[in-house]
Coordinates of C-alpha atoms and ligand atoms in Angstrom, one line a residue:
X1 CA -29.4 109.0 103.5
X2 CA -31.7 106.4 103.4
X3 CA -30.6 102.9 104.2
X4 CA -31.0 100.0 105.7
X5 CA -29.3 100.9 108.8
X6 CA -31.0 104.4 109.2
X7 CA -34.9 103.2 107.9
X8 CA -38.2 105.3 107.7
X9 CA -38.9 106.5 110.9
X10 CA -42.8 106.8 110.5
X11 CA -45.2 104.0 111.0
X12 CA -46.0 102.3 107.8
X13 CA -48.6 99.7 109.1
X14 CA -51.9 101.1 109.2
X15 CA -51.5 103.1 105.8
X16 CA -54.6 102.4 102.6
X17 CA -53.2 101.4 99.8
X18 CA -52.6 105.2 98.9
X19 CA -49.9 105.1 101.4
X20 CA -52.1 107.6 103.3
X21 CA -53.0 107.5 107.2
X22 CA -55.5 109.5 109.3
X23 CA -53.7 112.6 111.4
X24 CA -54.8 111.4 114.9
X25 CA -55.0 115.0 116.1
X26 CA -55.5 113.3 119.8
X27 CA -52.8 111.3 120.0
X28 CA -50.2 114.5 119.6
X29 CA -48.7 115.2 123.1
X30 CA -48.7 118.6 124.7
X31 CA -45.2 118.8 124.1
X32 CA -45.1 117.8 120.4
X33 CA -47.6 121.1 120.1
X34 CA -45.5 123.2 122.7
X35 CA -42.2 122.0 120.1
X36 CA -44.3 122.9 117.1
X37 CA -45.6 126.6 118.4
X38 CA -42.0 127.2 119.0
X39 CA -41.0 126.2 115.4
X40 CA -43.8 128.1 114.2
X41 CA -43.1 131.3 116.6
X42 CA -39.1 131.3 115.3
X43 CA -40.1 131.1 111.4
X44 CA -43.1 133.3 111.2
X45 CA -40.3 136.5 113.0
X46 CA -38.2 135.6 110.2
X47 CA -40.7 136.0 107.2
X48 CA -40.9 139.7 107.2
X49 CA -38.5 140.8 104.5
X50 CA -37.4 137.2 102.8
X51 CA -40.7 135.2 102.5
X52 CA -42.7 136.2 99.7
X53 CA -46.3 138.3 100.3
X54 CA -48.5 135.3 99.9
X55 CA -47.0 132.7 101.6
X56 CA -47.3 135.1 104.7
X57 CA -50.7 136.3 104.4
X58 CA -51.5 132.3 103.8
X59 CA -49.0 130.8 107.0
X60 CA -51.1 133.0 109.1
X61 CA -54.4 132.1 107.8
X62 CA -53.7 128.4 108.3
X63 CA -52.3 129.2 111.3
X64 CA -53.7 127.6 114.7
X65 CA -52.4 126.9 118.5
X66 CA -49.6 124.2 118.3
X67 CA -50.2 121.3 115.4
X68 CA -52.3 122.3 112.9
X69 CA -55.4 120.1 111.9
X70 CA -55.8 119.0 108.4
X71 CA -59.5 119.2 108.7
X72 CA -59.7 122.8 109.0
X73 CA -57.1 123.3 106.7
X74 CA -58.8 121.4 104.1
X75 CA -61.7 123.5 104.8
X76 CA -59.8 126.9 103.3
X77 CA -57.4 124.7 100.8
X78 CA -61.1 123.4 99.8
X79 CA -62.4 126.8 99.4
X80 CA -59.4 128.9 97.4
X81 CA -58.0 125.8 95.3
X82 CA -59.7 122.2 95.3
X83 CA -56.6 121.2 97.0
X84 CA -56.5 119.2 99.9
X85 CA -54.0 117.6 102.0
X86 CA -53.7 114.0 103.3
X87 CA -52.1 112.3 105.9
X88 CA -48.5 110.1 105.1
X89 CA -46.5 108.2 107.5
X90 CA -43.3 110.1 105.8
X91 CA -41.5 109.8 102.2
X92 CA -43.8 107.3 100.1
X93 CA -42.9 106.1 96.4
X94 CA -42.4 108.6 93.9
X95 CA -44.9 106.6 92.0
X96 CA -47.7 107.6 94.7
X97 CA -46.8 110.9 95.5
X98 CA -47.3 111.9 91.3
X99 CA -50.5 110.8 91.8
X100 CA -51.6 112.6 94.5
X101 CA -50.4 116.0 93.1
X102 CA -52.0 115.1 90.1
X103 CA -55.8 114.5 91.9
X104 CA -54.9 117.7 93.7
X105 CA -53.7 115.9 97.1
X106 CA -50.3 117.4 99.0
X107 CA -49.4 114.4 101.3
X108 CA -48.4 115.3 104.5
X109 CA -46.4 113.7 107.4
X110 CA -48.1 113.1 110.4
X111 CA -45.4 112.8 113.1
X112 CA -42.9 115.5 114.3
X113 CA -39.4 115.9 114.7
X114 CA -38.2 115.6 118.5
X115 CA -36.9 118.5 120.3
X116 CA -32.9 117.9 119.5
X117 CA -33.8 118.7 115.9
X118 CA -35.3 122.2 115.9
X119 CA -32.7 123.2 113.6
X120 CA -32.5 120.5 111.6
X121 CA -33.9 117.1 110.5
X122 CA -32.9 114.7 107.8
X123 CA -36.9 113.6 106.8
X124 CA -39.5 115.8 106.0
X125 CA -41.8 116.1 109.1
X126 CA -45.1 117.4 109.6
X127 CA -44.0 121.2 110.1
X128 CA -41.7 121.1 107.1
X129 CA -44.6 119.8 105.3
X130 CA -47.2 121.7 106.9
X131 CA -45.6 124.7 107.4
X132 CA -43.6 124.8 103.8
X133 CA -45.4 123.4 101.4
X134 CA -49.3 124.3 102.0
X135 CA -49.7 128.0 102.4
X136 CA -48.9 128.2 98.4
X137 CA -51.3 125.6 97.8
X138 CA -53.8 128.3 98.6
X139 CA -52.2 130.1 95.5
X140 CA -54.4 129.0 92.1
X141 CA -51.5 129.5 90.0
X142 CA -49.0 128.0 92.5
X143 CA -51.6 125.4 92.9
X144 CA -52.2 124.6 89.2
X145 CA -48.2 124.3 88.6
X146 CA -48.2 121.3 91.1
X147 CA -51.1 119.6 90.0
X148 CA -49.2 119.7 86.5
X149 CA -45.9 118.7 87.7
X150 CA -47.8 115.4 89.8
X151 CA -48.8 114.6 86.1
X152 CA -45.3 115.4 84.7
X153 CA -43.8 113.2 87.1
X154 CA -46.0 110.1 85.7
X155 CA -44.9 111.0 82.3
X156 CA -41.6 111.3 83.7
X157 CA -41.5 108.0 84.8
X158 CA -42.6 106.2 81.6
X159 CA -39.9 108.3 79.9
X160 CA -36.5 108.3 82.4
X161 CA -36.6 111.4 83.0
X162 CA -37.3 111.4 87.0
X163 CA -34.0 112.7 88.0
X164 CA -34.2 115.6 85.2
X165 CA -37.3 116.5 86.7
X166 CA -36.8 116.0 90.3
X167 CA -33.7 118.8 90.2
X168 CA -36.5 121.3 89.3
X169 CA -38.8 120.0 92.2
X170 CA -35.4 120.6 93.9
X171 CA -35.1 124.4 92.6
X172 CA -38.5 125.5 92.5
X173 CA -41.0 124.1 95.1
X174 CA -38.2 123.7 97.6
X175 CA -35.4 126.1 97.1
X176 CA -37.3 128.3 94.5
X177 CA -36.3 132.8 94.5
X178 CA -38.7 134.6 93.6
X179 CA -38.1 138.1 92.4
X180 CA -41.1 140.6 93.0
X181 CA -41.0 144.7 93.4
X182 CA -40.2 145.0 96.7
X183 CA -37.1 142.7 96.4
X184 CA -35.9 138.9 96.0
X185 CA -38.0 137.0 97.9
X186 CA -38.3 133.0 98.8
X187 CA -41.6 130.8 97.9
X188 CA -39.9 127.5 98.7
X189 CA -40.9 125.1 101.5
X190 CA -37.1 123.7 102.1
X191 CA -36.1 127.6 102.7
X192 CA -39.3 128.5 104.4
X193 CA -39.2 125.9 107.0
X194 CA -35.5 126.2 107.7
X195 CA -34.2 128.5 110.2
X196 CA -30.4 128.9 109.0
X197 CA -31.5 129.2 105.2
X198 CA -34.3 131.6 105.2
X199 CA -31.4 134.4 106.1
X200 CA -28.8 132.9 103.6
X201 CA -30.7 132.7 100.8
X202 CA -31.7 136.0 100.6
X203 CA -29.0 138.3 102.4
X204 CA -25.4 136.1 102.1
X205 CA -23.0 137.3 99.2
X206 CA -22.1 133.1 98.9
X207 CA -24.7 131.5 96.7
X208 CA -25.2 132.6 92.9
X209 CA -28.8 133.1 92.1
X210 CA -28.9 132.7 88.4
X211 CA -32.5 133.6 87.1
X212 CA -34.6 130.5 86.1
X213 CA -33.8 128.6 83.1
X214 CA -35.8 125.7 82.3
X215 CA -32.6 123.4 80.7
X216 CA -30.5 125.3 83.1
X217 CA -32.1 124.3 86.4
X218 CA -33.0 120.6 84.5
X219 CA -29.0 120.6 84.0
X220 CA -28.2 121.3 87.7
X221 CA -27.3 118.8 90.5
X222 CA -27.8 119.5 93.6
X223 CA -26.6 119.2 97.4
X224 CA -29.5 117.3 100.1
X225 CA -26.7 117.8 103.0
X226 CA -26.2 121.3 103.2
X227 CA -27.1 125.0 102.5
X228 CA -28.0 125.5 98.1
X229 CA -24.8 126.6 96.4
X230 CA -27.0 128.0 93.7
X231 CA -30.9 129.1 93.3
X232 CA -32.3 129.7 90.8
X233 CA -35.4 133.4 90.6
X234 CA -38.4 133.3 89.0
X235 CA -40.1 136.1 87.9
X236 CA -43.8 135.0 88.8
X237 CA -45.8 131.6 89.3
X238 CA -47.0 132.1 85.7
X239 CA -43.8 131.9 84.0
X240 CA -42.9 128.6 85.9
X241 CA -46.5 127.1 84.6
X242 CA -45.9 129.1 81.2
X243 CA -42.5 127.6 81.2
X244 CA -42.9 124.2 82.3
X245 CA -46.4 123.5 80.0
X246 CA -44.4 122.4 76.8
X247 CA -43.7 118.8 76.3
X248 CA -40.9 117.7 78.1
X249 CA -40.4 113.9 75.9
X250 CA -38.1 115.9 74.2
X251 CA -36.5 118.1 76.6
X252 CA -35.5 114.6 78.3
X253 CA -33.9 113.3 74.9
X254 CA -31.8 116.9 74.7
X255 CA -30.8 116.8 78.9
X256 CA -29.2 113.0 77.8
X257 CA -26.9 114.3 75.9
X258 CA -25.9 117.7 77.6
X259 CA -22.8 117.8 80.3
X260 CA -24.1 118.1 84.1
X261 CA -23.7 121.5 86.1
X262 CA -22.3 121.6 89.6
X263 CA -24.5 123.9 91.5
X264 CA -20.9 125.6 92.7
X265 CA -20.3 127.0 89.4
X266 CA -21.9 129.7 87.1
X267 CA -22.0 128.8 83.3
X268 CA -22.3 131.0 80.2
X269 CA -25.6 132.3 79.7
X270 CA -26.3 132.7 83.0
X271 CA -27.9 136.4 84.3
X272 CA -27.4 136.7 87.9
X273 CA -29.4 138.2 90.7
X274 CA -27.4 140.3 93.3
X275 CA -28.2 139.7 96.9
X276 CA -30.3 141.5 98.9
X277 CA -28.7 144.0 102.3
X278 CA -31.0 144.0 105.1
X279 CA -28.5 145.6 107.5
X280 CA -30.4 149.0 107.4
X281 CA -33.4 147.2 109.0
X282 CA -34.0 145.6 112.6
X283 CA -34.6 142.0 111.0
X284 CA -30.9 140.9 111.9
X285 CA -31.9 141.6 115.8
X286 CA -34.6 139.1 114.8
X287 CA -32.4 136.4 113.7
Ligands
LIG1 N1 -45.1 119.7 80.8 C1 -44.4 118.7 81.4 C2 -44.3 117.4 80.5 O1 -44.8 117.4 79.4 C3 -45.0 118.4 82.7 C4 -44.7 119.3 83.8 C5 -45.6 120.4 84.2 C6 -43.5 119.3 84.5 C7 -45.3 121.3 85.2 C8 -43.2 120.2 85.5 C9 -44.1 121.2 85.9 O2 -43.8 116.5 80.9
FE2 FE1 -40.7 119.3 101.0

């Protein structure tokens, strides 16, 4: 949680008014590259098998000796999508992140977590964010679907509807299943980045993964402190955009006066996604 006793940890001072900061690629110490190799070296072994196909192929392209740079990055973001990604000093308002997703701008953090949270960390760093979020912003549909929800979020905003459409930030771009022919596989960047999840998500019998409802997922709380009780399978990035394209004015009007879901619980309606074994392979050894 953030509060007054446990405050932002990165360096708000020298931010433009966009809340955004330069990377300082020099100032990273040899052991902040050594710490992120390692958290890249642990994650990439454990793609194989629960990552989905293009956020591999993309991790590795962007891939580079310890802490990435943003300037090269921007260089192929540049070149597949128009995105490009900017430097942040951590969270910034939800105001100012909408807008940057809307011109096409992912904001990065620019500091990394210390070695005594390589398993876990509270705020979004700059592997979570570089390593989870922009390998699918070399995808154009994947791409498209966030410039949208950056404008979404604005509208959202004007209309009260910010926690309605931060649960399917929550489900998609973070948590999101996707289901594709050679299995279930994961596309988001809260999985992707974690070590423990990665595994669960995919392989433990625990979680219900209920296919992706639009309401349904819009209905669902969810759980910041611990591993998803519930995530929710797409069936491809063009049914989220196809999906999420209609107005949602009135969708928000609708959520207002429908009951809340507790991601611990199925509900009528829902078609659920069995988990996937991986025993017959070697990936477990991996783990
Ligand atoms: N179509 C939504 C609206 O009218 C915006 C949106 C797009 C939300 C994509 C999420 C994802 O508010
Ligand atoms: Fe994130």
């Amino acid at each position: 949680m953030l509060t007054p006793d446990n405050p932002l940890r990165g360096d708000y001072s020298h931010m433009a008014a966009d809340y955004t900061v330069a990377q300082e690629w020099a100032a990273y110490s040899a052991e902040d590259h050594a710490l992120y190799q390692r958290l890249f070296e642990r994650q990439a072994a454990r793609l194989p098998g629960y990552a989905c196909d293009e956020f591999i192929e993309h991790v590795h392209e962007l891939a580079s000796d310890g802490i990435p740079r943003f300037e090269r990055a921007n260089e192929l973001l540049g070149r597949a999508t128009g995105w490009q990604i900017v430097g942040v000093p951590g969270l910034i308002p939800d105001d100012v992140f909408f807008r940057h997703l809307a011109n096409r701008r992912f904001p990065v953090t620019v500091w990394l977590r210390k070695p005594e949270e390589f398993d876990y960390i509270v705020e979004p760093d700059v592997f979570h964010d570089f390593f989870g979020h922009v390998p699918l912003l070399m995808n154009p549909v994947f791409a498209d679907y966030l410039q949208e929800y950056g404008r979404g979020g604005m509208k959202a905003l004007s209309l009260g509807g910010l926690g309605y459409l931060a649960r399917l930030y929550w489900y998609t771009v973070e948590f999101g299943l996707i289901d594709t022919p050679q299995g279930l596989r994961t596309y988001g960047a809260g999985i992707l980045s974690s070590g423990g999840e990665i595994l669960h998500c995919i392989d433990s019998p625990a979680p219900h993964r209920v296919r992706f409802e639009l309401m349904r997922v819009m209905q669902t709380e969810y759980r910041i402190d611990r591993f998803q009780d519930t995530y929710f399978v797409i069936d491809s990035y063009d049914q989220l955009f196809r999906e999420t394209a209609q107005d949602f004015a009135p969708l928000y009007e609708r959520l207002r006066g429908l009951p809340t879901i507790d991601p611990s619980v199925t509900v009528a309606g829902d078609a659920l996604v069995a988990p996937v074994s991986h025993y017959d392979t070697h990936r477990r050894s991996a783990a």
